[in-house]
Coordinates of C-alpha atoms and ligand atoms in Angstrom, one line a residue:
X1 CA 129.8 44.4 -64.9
X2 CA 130.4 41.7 -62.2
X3 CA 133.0 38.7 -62.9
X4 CA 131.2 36.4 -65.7
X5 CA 129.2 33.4 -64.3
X6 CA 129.8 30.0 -65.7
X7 CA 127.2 27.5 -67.4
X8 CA 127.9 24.1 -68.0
X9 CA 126.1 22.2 -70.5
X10 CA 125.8 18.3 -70.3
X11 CA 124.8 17.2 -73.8
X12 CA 125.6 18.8 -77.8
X13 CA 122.1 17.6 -79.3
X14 CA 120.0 20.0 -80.5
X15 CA 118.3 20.8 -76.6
X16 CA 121.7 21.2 -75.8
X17 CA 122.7 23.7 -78.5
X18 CA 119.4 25.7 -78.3
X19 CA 120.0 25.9 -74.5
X20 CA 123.1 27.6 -75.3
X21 CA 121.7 29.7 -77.9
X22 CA 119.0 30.6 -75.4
X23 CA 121.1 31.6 -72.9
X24 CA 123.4 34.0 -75.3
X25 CA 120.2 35.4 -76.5
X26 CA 118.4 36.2 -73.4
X27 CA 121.0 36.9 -70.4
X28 CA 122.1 40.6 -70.3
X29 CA 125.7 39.3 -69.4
X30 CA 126.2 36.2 -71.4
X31 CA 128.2 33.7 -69.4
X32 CA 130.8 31.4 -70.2
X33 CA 129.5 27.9 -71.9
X34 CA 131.0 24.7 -71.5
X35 CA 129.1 22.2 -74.0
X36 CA 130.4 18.3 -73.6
X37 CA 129.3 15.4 -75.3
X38 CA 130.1 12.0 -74.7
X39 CA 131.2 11.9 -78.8
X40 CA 133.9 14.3 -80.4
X41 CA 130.5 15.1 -82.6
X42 CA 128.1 17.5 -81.7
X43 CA 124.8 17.8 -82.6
X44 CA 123.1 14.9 -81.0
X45 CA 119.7 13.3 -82.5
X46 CA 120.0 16.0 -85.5
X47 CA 123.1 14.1 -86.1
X48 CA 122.4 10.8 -85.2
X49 CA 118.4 10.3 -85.2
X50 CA 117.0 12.4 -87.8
X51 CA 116.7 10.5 -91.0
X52 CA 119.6 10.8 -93.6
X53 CA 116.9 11.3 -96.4
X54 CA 115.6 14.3 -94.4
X55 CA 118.5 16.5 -95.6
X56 CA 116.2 19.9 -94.7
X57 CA 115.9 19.3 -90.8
X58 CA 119.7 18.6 -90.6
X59 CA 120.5 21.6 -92.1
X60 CA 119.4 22.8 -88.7
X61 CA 122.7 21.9 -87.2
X62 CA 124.2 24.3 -89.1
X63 CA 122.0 27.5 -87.2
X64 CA 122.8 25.7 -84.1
X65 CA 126.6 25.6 -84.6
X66 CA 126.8 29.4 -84.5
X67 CA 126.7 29.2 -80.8
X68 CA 130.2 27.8 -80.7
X69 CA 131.3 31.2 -82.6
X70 CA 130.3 33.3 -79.8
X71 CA 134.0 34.4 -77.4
X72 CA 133.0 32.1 -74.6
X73 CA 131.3 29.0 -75.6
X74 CA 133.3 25.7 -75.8
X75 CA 133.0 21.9 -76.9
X76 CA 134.2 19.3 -74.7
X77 CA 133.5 15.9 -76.7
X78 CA 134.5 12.5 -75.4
X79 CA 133.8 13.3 -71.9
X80 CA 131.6 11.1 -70.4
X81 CA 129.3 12.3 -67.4
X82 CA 129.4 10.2 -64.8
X83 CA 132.6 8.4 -65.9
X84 CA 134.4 11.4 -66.6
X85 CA 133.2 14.2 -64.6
X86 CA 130.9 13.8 -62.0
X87 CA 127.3 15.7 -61.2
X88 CA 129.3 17.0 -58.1
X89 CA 132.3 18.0 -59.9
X90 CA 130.5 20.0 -62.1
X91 CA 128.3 21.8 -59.4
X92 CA 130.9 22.9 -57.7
X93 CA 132.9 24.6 -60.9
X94 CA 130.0 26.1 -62.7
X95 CA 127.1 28.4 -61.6
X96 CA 124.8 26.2 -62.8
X97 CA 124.2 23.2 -64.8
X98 CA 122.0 22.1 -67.5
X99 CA 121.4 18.3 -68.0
X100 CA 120.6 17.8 -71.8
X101 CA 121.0 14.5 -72.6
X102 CA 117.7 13.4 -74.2
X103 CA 116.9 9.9 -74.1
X104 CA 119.3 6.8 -74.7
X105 CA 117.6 4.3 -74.5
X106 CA 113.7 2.5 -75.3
X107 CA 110.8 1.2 -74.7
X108 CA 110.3 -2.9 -74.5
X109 CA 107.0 -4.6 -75.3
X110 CA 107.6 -7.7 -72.5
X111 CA 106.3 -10.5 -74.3
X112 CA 107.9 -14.0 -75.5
X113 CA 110.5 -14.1 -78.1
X114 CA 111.8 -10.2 -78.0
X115 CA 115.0 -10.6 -77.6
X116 CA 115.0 -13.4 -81.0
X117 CA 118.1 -12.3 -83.3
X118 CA 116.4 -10.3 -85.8
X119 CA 114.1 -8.7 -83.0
X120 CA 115.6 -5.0 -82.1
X121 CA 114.5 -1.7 -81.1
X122 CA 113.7 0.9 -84.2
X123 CA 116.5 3.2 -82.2
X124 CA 119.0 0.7 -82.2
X125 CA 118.7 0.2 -85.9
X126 CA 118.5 4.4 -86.6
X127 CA 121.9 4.3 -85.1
X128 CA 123.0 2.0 -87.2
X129 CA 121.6 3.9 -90.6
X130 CA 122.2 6.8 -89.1
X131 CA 126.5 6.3 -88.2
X132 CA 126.4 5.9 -85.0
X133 CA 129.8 5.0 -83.5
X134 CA 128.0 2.9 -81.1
X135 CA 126.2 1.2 -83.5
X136 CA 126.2 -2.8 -84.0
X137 CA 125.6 -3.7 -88.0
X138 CA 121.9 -4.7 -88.8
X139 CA 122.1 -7.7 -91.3
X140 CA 119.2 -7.4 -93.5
X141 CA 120.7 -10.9 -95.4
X142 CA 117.5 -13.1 -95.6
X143 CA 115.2 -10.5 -94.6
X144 CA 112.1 -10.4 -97.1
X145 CA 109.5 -9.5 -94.1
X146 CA 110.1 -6.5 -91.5
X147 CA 107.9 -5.9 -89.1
X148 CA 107.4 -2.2 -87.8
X149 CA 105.5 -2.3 -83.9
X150 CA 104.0 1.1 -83.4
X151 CA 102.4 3.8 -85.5
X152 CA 104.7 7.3 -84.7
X153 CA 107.0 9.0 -87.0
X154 CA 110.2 7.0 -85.8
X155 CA 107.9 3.4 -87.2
X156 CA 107.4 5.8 -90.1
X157 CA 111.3 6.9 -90.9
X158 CA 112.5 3.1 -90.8
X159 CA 109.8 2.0 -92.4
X160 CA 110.6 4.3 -95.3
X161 CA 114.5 3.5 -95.4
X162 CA 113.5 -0.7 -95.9
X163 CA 110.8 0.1 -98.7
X164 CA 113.1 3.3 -100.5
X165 CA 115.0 2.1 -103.6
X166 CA 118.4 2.1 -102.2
X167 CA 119.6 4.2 -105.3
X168 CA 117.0 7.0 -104.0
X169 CA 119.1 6.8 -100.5
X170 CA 122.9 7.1 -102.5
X171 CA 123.0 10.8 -102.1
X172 CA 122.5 10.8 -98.4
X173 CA 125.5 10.7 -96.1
X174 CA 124.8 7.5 -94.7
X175 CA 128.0 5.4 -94.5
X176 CA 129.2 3.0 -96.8
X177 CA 128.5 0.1 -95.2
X178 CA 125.0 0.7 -94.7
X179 CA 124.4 1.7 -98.3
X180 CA 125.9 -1.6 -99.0
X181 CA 124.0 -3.2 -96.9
X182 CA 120.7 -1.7 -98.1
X183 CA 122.0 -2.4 -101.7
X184 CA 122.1 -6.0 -101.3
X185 CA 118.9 -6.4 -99.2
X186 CA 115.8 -7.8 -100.8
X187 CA 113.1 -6.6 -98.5
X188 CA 109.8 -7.5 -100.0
X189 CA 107.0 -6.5 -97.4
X190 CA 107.3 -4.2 -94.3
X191 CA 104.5 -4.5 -91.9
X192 CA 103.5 -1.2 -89.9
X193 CA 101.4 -2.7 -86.8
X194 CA 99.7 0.1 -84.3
X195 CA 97.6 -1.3 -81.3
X196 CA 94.7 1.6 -82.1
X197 CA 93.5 2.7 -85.0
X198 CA 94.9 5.1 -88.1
X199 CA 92.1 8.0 -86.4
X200 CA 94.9 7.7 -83.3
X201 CA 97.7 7.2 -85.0
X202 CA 101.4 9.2 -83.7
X203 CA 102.6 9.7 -87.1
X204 CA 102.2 13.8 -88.5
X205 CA 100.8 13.5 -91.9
X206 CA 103.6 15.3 -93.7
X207 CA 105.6 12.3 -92.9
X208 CA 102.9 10.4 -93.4
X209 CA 102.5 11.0 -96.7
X210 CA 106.0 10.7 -97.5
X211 CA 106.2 7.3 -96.8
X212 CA 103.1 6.3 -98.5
X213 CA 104.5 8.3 -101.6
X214 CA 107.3 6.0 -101.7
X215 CA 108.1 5.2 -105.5
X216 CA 107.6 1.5 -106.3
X217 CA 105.6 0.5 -103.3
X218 CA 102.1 -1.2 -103.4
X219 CA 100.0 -0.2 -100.2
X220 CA 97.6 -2.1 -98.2
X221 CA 95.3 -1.7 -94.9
X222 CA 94.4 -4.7 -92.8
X223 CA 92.3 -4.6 -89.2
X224 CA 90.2 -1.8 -90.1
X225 CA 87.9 -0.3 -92.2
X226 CA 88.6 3.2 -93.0
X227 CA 85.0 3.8 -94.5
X228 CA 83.2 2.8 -91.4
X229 CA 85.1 5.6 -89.0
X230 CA 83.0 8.5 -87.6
X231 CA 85.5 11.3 -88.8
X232 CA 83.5 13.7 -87.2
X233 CA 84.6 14.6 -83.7
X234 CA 88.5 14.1 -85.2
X235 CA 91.3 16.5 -84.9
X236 CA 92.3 17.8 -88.4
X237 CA 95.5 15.9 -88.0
X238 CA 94.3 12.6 -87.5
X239 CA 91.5 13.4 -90.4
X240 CA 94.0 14.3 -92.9
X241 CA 96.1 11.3 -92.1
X242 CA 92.9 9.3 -92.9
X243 CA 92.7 10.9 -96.4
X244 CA 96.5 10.6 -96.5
X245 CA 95.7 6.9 -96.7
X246 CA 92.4 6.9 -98.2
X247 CA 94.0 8.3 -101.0
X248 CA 97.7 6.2 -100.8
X249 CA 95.1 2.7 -100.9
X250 CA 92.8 4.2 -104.4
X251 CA 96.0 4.8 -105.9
X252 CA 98.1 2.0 -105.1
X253 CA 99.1 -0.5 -108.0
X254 CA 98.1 -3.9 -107.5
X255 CA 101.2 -5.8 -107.4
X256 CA 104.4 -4.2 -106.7
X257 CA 108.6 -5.0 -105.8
X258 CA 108.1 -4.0 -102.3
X259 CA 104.5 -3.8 -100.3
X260 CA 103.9 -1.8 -97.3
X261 CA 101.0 -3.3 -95.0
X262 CA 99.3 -1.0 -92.7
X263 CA 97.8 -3.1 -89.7
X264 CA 96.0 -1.5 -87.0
X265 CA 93.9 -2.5 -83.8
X266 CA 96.6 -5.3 -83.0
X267 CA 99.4 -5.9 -80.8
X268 CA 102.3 -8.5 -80.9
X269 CA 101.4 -11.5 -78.5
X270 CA 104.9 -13.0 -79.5
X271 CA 108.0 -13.4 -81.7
X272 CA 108.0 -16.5 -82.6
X273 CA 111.2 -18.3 -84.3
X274 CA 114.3 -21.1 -84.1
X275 CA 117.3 -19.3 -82.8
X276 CA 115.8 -16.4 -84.9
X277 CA 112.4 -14.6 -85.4
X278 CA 110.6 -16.1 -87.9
X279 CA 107.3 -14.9 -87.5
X280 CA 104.9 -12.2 -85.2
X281 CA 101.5 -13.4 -83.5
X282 CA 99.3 -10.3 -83.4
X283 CA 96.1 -10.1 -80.8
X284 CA 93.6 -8.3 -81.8
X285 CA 92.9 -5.4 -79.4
X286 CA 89.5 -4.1 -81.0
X287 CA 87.6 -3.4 -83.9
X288 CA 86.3 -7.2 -84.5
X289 CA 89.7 -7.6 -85.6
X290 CA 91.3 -11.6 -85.8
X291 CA 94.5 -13.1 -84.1
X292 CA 97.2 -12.8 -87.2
X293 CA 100.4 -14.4 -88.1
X294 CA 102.8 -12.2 -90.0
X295 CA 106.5 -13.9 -91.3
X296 CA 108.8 -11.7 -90.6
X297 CA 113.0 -11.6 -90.1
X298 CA 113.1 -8.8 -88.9
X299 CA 111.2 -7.0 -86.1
X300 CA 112.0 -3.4 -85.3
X301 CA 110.0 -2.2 -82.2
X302 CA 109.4 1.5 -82.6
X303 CA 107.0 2.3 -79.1
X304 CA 108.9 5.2 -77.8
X305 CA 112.8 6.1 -76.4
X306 CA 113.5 6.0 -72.4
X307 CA 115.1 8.7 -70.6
X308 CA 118.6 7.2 -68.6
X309 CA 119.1 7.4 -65.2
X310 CA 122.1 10.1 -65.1
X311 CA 124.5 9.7 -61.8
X312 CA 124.1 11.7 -58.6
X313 CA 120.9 12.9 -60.7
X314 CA 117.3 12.8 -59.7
X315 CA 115.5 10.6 -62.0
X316 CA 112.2 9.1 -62.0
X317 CA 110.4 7.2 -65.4
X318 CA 112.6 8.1 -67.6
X319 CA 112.8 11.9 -66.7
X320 CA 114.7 14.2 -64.6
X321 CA 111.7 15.6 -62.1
X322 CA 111.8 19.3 -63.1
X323 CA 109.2 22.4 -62.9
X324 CA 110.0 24.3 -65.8
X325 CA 113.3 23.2 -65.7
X326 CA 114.0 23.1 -62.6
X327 CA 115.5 20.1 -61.2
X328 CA 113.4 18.9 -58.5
X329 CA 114.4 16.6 -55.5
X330 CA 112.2 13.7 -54.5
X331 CA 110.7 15.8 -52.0
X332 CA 109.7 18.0 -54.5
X333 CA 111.9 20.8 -53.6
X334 CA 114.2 22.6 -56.1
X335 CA 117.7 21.9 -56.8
X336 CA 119.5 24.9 -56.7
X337 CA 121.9 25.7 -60.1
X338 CA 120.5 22.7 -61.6
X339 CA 118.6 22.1 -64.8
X340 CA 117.3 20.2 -67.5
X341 CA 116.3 20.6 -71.0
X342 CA 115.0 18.2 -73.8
X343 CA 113.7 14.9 -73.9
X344 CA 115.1 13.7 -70.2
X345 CA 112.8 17.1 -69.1
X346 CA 109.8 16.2 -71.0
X347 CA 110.2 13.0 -72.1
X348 CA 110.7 11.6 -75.6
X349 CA 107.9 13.4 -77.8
X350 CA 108.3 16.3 -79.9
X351 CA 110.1 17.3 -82.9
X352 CA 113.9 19.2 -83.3
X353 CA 112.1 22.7 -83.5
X354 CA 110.2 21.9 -80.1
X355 CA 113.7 22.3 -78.3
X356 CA 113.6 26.3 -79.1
X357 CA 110.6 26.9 -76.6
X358 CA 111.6 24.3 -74.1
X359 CA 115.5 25.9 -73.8
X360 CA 113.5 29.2 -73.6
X361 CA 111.8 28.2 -70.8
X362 CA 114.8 26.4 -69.0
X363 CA 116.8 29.4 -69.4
X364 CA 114.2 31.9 -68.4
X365 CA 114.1 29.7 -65.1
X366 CA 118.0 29.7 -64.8
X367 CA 118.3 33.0 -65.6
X368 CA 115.8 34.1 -62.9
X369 CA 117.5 32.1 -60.6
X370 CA 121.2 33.1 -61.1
X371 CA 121.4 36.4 -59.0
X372 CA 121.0 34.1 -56.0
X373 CA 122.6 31.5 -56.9
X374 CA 126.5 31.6 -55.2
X375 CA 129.3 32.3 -57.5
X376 CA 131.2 29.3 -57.6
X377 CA 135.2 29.3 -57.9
X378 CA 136.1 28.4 -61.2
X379 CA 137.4 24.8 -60.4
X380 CA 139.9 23.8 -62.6
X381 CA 138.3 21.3 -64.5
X382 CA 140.3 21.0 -67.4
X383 CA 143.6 19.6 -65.0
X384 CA 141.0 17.1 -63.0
X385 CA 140.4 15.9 -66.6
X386 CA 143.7 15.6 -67.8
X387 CA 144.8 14.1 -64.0
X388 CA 142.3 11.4 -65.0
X389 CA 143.9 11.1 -68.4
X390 CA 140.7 12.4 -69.7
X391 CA 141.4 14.2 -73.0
X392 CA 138.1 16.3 -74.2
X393 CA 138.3 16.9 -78.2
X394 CA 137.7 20.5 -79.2
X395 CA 135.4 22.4 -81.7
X396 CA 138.5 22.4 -83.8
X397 CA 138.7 18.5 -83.5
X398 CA 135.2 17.9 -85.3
X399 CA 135.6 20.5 -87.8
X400 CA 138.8 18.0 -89.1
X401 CA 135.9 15.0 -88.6
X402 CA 133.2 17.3 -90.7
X403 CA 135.9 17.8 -93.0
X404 CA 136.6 14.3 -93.5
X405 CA 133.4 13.3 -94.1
X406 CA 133.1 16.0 -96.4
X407 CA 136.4 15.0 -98.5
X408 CA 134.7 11.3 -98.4
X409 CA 131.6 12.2 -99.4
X410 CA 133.2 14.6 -102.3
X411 CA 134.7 11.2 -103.8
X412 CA 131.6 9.6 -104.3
X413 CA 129.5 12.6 -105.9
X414 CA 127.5 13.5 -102.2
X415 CA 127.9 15.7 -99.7
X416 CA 129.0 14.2 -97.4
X417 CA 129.5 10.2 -96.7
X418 CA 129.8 9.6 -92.1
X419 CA 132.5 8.3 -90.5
X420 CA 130.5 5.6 -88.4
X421 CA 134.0 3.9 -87.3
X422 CA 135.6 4.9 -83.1
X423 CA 139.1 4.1 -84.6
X424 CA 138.5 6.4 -87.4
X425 CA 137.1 9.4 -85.4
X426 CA 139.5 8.7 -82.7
X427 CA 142.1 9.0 -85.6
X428 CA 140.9 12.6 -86.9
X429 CA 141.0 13.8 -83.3
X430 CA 144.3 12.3 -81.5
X431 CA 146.2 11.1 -84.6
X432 CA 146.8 7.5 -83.9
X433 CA 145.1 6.7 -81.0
X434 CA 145.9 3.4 -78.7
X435 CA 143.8 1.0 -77.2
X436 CA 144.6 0.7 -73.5
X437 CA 144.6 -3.3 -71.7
X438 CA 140.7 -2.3 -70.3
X439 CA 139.7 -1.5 -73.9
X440 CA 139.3 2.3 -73.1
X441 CA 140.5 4.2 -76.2
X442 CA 143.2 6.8 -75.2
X443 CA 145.2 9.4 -77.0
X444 CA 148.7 8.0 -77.9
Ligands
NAP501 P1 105.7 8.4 -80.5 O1 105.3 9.4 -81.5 O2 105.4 8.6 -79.1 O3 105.1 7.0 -81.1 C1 105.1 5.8 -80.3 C2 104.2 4.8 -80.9 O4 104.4 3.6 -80.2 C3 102.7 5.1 -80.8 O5 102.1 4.6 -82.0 C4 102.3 4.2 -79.6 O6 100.9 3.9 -79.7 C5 103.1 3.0 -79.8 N1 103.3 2.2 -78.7 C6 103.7 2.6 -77.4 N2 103.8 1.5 -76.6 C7 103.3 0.5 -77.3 C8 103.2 -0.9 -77.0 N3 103.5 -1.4 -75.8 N4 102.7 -1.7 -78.0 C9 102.4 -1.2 -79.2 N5 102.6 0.1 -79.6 C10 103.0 0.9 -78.6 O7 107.3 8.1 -80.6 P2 108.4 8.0 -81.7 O8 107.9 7.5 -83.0 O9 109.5 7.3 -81.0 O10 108.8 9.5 -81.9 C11 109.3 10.3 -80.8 C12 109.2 11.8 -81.2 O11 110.1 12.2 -82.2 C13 107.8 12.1 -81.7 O12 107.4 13.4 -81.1 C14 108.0 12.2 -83.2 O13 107.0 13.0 -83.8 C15 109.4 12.8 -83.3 N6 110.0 12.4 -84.6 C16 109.7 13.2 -85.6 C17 110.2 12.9 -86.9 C18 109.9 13.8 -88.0 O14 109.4 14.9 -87.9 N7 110.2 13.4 -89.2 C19 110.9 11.8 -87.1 C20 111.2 10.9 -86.0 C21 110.7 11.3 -84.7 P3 99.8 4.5 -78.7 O15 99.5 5.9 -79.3 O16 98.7 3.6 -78.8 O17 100.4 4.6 -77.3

């Protein structure tokens, strides 16, 4: 058996985690794994974009985090590629790298009045919901429209946490001040706007029908006519999504609390408001459909995420050029050692489950590759990160955040309540961390 080669893994979201579950599974001599994260938490979009109400796809994490049991698999949290470590640094102390990072940022529609207070992206406010320690509060004071742009299962999962009872949302482990917040709102109508029609609608119909299920909602459809489309040449998907809401408008009461309006064949033209967005113009973009004006406080744009340029990485829209994996140069020739995996390899579609193939076939690629691929000299990483008074939090480090949020979630009758607060997780990892003069958070 020759001297164990070295992975490293650039991102703990679930690509990340099935990458390294991948790799245990399918290499005849399992190498040495080091996982790092930007956050002391791993687990990514399972953690931090799947919808607290969805309590059955989390529970994935917990398959995922039997990687970190295996002898030579680490976490390195709070490390920040391209701050912390470079793509260099990392190519010369591992074998090979996997870049894993999904996709950070989103889509913008380009048109007058987006940037309105009250006007944000869907992901922005999933953070928020979801505990994000990045997250800026979402004031829903005042709100009695929303406005949902697009028609995929993200427009569906915020559209479902404004119209849910909050009381239906008090077992989730959502933090406090976003129950709160939820608690007080007094969200009338949400508005769910895609620019084709329900037959070509993004959304999956389990989810679908979820949100159309919502207790205490009244449902109505506006720009088309669901009677007068040709179901016949239709994938089953998009014809069961149509009886999904055939079904949702016959059995709809006709006044309710909250309303959800499904609007299709239009796009927003403009938000239009004072020093705040009071209102959407929609265009009609087919169907015989009319211009439309629709109050609204709130406008979450839900039209996709955007891969992130990563540094001393080859990027181009939104994805790291790859064949299967592979990272490829400009040129179009491969990058030797390097790899990616996830949403910045295939950009931002698919669900949690769709990571299992993809890692499979990043780490078929890599594993193929790594008999030619020179061994490098184990560089000592750890002392170039403590030299730049980088201090990575271990595995051991979130299991006294998990346990936290466990103990705060125990006091209030759930399972768990998120900590969504830097100070607070810094707290759990370094004791009483300090806050250095360029507002960098350091151990004390
Ligand atoms: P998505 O499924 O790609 O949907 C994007 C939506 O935005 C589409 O309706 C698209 O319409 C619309 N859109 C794009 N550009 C637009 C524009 N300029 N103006 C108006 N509408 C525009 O993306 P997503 O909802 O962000 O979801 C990402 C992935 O995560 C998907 O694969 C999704 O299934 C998955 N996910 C799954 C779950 C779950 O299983 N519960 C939950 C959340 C996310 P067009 O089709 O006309 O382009």
């Amino acid at each position: 058996m020759g001297e164990q080669r070295r992975v490293a893994i650039v991102g703990a979201g679930p690509s990340g985690l099935f990458t390294a579950a991948a790799l245990l599974a399918q290499a005849a001599e399992p190498p040495a794994i080091d996982i790092f994260d930007r956050l002391p938490t791993p687990f990514g979009l399972l953690r931090y974009g799947v919808a607290p109400d969805h309590a059955s796809i989390k529970a994935v994490a917990t398959t995922l985090a039997r990687v970190f049991e295996a002898p030579d698999v680490r976490f390195l949290g709070l490390v920040e590629f391209g701050r912390d470590v470079t793509a260099a640094e990392l190519r010369s102390g591992y074998d090979a790298v996997v870049y894993a990072v999904g996709a950070a940022d989103d889509r913008r529609l380009g048109i007058p009045g987006e940037d309105l207070p009250g006007s944000r992206s869907a992901r922005q406010f999933v953070s928020w919901y979801s505990g994000h320690p990045d997250a800026e509060a979402q004031p829903l004071d005042g709100v009695r429209s929303a406005v949902v742009v697009g028609v995929g299962n993200v427009a569906v999962d915020v559209a479902r946490i404004l119209l849910k009872d909050p009381a239906d949302l008090s077992a989730t482990d959502m933090p406090d001040a976003v129950l709160a917040e939820l608690r007080a709102a007094r969200i009338e109508d949400v508005w769910l706007v895609g620019r084709r029609g329900p037959e070509h609608a993004a959304f999956t119909t389990p989810e679908l029908r979820e949100l159309l299920e919502t207790p205490g909602i009244a449902v109505t459809l506006e720009g088309c006519d669901l009677a007068a489309i040709d179901d016949a040449g239709l994938e089953r998907h998009a014809r069961a999504n149509l009886a999904a809401i055939g079904r949702a408008l016959a059995a709809s009461p006709a006044s309710a609390l909250r309303r959800l309006h499904l609007l299709f064949w239009h796009r927003p033209a403009e938000l239009a408001g004072d020093g705040r967005v009071r209102a959407v113009r929609f265009e009609p973009t087919g169907g015989g459909g009319a211009p439309l004006t629709v109050p609204a406080e709130l406008v979450l744009r839900s039209i996709g995420y955007r891969g992130v340029p990563l540094p001393g990485v080859p990027y181009a829209e939104g994805r790291i050029p790859n064949l299967e994996g592979r990272v490829l140069e400009p040129d179009g020739s491969a990058r030797p050692g390097e790899y990616a995996v996830g949403w910045i390899k295939r950009g931002p579609v698919g669900l949690i489950g769709s990571n299992k193939k993809d890692a499979a076939e990043t780490v078929a690629a890599l594993l193929e590759d790594l008999s030619t691929l020179p061994r490098r000299e184990p560089a000592d990483l750890d002392a170039l990160l403590a030299a730049r008074g980088v201090r990575p939090s271990t595995l051991e480090d979130w299991r006294r955040i998990d346990a936290a949020e466990i103990d705060r979630g125990g006091l209030r009758g759930r399972e768990r309540t998120k900590i969504e607060a830097w100070h607070e997780l810094l707290g759990l990892v370094w004791g009483a961390p300090s806050v250095h003069r360029d507002g960098d958070v350091r151990p004390a």
